[in-house]
mmCIF file of C-alpha atoms in Angstrom:
data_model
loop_
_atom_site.group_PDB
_atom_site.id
_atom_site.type_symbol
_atom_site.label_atom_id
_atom_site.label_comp_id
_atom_site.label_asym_id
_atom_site.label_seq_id
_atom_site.Cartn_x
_atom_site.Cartn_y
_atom_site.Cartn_z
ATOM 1 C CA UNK A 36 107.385 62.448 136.824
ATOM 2 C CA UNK A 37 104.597 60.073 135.455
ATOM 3 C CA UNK A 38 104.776 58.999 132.040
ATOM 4 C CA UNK A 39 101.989 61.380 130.529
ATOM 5 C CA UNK A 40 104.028 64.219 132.229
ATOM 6 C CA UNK A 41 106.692 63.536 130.378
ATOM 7 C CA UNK A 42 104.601 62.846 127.248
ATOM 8 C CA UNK A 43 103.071 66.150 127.435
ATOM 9 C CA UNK A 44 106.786 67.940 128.310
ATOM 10 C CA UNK A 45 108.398 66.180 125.070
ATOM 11 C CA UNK A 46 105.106 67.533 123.039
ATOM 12 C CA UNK A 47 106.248 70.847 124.061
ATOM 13 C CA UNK A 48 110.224 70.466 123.676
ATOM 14 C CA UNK A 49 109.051 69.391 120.131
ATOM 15 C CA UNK A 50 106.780 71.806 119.800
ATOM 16 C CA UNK A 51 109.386 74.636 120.057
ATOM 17 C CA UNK A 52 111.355 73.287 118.352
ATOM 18 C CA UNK A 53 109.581 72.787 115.317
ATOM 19 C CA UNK A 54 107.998 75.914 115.393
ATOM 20 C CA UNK A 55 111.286 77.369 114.722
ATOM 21 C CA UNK A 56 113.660 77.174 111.431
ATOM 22 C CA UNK A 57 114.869 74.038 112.418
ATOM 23 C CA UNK A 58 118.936 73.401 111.097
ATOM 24 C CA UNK A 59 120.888 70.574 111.916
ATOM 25 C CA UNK A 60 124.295 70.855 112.374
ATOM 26 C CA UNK A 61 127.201 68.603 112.948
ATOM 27 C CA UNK A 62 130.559 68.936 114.856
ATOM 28 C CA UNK A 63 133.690 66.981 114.164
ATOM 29 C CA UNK A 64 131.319 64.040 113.959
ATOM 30 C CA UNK A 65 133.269 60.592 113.932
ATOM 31 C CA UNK A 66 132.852 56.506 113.894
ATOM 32 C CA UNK A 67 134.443 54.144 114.388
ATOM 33 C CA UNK A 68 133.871 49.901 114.218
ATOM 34 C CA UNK A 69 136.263 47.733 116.135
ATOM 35 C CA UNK A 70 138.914 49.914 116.152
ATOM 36 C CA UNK A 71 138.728 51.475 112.336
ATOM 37 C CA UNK A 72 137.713 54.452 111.782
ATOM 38 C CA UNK A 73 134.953 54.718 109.315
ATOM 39 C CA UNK A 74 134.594 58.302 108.940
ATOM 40 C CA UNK A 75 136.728 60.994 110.948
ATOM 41 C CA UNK A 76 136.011 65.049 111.992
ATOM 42 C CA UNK A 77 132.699 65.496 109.642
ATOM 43 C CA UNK A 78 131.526 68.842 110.051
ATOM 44 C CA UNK A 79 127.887 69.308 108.288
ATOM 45 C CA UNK A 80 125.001 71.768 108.272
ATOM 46 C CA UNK A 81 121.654 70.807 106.796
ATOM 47 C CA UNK A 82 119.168 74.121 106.091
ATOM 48 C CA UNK A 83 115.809 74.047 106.630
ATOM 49 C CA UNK A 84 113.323 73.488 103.704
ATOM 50 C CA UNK A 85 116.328 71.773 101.846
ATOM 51 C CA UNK A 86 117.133 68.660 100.393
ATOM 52 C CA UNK A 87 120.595 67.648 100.383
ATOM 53 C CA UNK A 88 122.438 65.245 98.945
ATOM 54 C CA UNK A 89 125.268 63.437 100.646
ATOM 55 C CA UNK A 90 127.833 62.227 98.245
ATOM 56 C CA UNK A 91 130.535 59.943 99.201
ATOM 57 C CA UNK A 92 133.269 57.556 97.559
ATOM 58 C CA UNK A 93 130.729 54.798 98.584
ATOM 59 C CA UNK A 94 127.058 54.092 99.230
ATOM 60 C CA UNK A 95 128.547 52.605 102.861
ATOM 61 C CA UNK A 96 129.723 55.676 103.384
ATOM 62 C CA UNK A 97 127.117 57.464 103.080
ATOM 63 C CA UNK A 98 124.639 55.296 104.521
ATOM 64 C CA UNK A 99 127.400 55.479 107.840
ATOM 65 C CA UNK A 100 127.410 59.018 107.781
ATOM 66 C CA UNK A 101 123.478 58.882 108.294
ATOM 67 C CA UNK A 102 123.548 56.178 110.686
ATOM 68 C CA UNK A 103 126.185 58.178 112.925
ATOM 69 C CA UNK A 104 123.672 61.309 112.308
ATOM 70 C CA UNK A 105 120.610 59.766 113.527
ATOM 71 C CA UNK A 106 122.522 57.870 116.694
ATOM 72 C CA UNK A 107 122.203 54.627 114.924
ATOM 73 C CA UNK A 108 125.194 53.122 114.004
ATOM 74 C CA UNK A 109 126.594 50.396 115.955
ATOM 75 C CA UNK A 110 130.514 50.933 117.182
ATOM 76 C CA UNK A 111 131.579 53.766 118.557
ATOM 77 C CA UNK A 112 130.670 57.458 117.917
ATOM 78 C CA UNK A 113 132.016 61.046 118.510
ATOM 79 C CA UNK A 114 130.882 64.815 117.367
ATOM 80 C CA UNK A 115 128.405 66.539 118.507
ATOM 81 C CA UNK A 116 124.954 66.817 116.403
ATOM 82 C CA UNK A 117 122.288 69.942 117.075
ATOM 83 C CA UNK A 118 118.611 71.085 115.554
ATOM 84 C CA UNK A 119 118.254 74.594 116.194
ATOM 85 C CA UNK A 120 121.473 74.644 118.903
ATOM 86 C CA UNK A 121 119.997 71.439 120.502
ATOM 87 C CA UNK A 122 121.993 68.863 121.484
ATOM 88 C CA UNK A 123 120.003 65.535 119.850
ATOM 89 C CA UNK A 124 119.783 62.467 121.620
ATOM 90 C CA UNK A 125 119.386 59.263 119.407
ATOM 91 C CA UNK A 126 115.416 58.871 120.202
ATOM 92 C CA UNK A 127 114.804 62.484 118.772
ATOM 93 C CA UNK A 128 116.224 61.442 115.229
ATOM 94 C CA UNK A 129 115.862 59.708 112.287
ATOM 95 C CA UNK A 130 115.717 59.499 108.788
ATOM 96 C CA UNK A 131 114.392 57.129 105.993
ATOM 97 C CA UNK A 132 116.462 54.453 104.426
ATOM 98 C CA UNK A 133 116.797 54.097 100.393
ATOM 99 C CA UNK A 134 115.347 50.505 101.105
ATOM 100 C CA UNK A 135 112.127 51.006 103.202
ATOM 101 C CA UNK A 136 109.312 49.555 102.498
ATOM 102 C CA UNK A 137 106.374 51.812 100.909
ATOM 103 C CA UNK A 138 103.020 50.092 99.540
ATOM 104 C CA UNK A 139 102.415 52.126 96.660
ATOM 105 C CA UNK A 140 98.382 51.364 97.510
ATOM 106 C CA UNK A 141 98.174 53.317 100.716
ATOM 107 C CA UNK A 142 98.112 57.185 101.027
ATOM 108 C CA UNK A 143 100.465 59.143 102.649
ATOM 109 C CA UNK A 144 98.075 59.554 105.905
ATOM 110 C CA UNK A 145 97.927 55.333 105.728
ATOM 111 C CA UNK A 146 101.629 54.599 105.840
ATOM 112 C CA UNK A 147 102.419 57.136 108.440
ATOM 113 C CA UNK A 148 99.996 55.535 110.669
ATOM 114 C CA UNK A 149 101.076 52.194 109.749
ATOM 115 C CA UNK A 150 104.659 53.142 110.831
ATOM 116 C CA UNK A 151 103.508 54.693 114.129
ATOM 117 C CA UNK A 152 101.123 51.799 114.908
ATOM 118 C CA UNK A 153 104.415 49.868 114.433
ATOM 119 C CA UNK A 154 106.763 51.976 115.954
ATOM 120 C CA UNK A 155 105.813 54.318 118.430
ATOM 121 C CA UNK A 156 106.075 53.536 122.366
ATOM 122 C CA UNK A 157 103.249 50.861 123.297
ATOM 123 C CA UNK A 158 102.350 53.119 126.159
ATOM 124 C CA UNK A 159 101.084 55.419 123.928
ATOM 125 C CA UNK A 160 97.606 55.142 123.228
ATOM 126 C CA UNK A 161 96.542 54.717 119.784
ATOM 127 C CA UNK A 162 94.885 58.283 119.699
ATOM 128 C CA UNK A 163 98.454 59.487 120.779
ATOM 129 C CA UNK A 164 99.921 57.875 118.010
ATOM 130 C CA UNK A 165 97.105 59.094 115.459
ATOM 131 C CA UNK A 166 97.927 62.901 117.193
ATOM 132 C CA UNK A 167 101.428 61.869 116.186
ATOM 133 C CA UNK A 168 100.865 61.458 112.428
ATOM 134 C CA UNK A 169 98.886 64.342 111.889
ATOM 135 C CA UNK A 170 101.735 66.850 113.669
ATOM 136 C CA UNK A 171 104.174 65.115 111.190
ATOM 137 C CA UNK A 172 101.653 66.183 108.165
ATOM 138 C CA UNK A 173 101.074 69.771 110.000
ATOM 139 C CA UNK A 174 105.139 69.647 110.084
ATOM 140 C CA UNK A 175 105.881 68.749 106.460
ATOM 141 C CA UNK A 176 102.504 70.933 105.454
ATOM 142 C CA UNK A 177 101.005 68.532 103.739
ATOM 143 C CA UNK A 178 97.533 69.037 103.918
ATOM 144 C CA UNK A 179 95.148 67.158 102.567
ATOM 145 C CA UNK A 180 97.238 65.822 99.771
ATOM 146 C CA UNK A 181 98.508 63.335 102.722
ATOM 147 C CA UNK A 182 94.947 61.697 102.348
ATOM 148 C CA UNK A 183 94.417 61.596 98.540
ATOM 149 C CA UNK A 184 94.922 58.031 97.275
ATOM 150 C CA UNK A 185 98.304 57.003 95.138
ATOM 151 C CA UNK A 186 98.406 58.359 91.321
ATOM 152 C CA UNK A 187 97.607 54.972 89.018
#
């Protein structure tokens, strides 16, 4: 399969599955580093249209739990984690950390194609990368508010 068969298959995969109510949902989700387990049998499910807060006895903890969630963390990992009864793989996930950086100059539109200019594949071409950021903006239903400049 050439690479912009796959591309165009993954658009698709994505496709349904954002078209649906997507929930994630964890099973019995575990880590461990060097032989110590850092968190044990987690089960979580995260609705749709939701934000959740993840409270834990430490900001490590929490900040594992997400790691382990997105395929992240380094050591080793157990559990299961699904979006709408699909298994994830690590490249299909990920989440924004507390201490990213934002320039509070840019719009919403600008940083997202920043990011992508920065971090999607370098086989895609940048007009795949542009017809990345504006699904994400469909996704989140953002509009045109992605484009207005920051509030002074």
């Amino acid at each position: 399969m050439s690479f912009d068969e796959a591309h165009e298959e993954e658009k698709k995969e994505r496709t349904l599955v954002l078209a649906e109510e997507t929930w994630l949902h964890a099973r019995q989700v575990g880590h461990a580093v060097n032989g110590k387990a850092l968190l044990k049998g987690i089960d979580a499910e995260f609705a749709p249209k939701t934000m959740t807060a993840i409270l834990s006895p430490s900001a490590a903890a929490g900040k594992t739990l997400l790691k382990t969630l997105s395929g992240r963390a380094p050591g080793e990992t157990r559990g299961e984690v699904f979006a709408s009864g699909r298994r994830l793989r690590k490249s299909k996930t990920s989440y924004v950390p507390e201490d990213d950086v934002h320039y509070e100059r840019l719009t919403v539109k600008q940083m997202l194609s920043y990011s992508a200019l920065l971090r999607c594949p370098k086989a895609w071409t940048h007009d795949d990368k542009m017809d990345k950021v504006d699904e994400i903006i469909q996704l989140l239903r953002l509009g045109r508010g992605a484009e207005e400049g920051p509030r002074q």
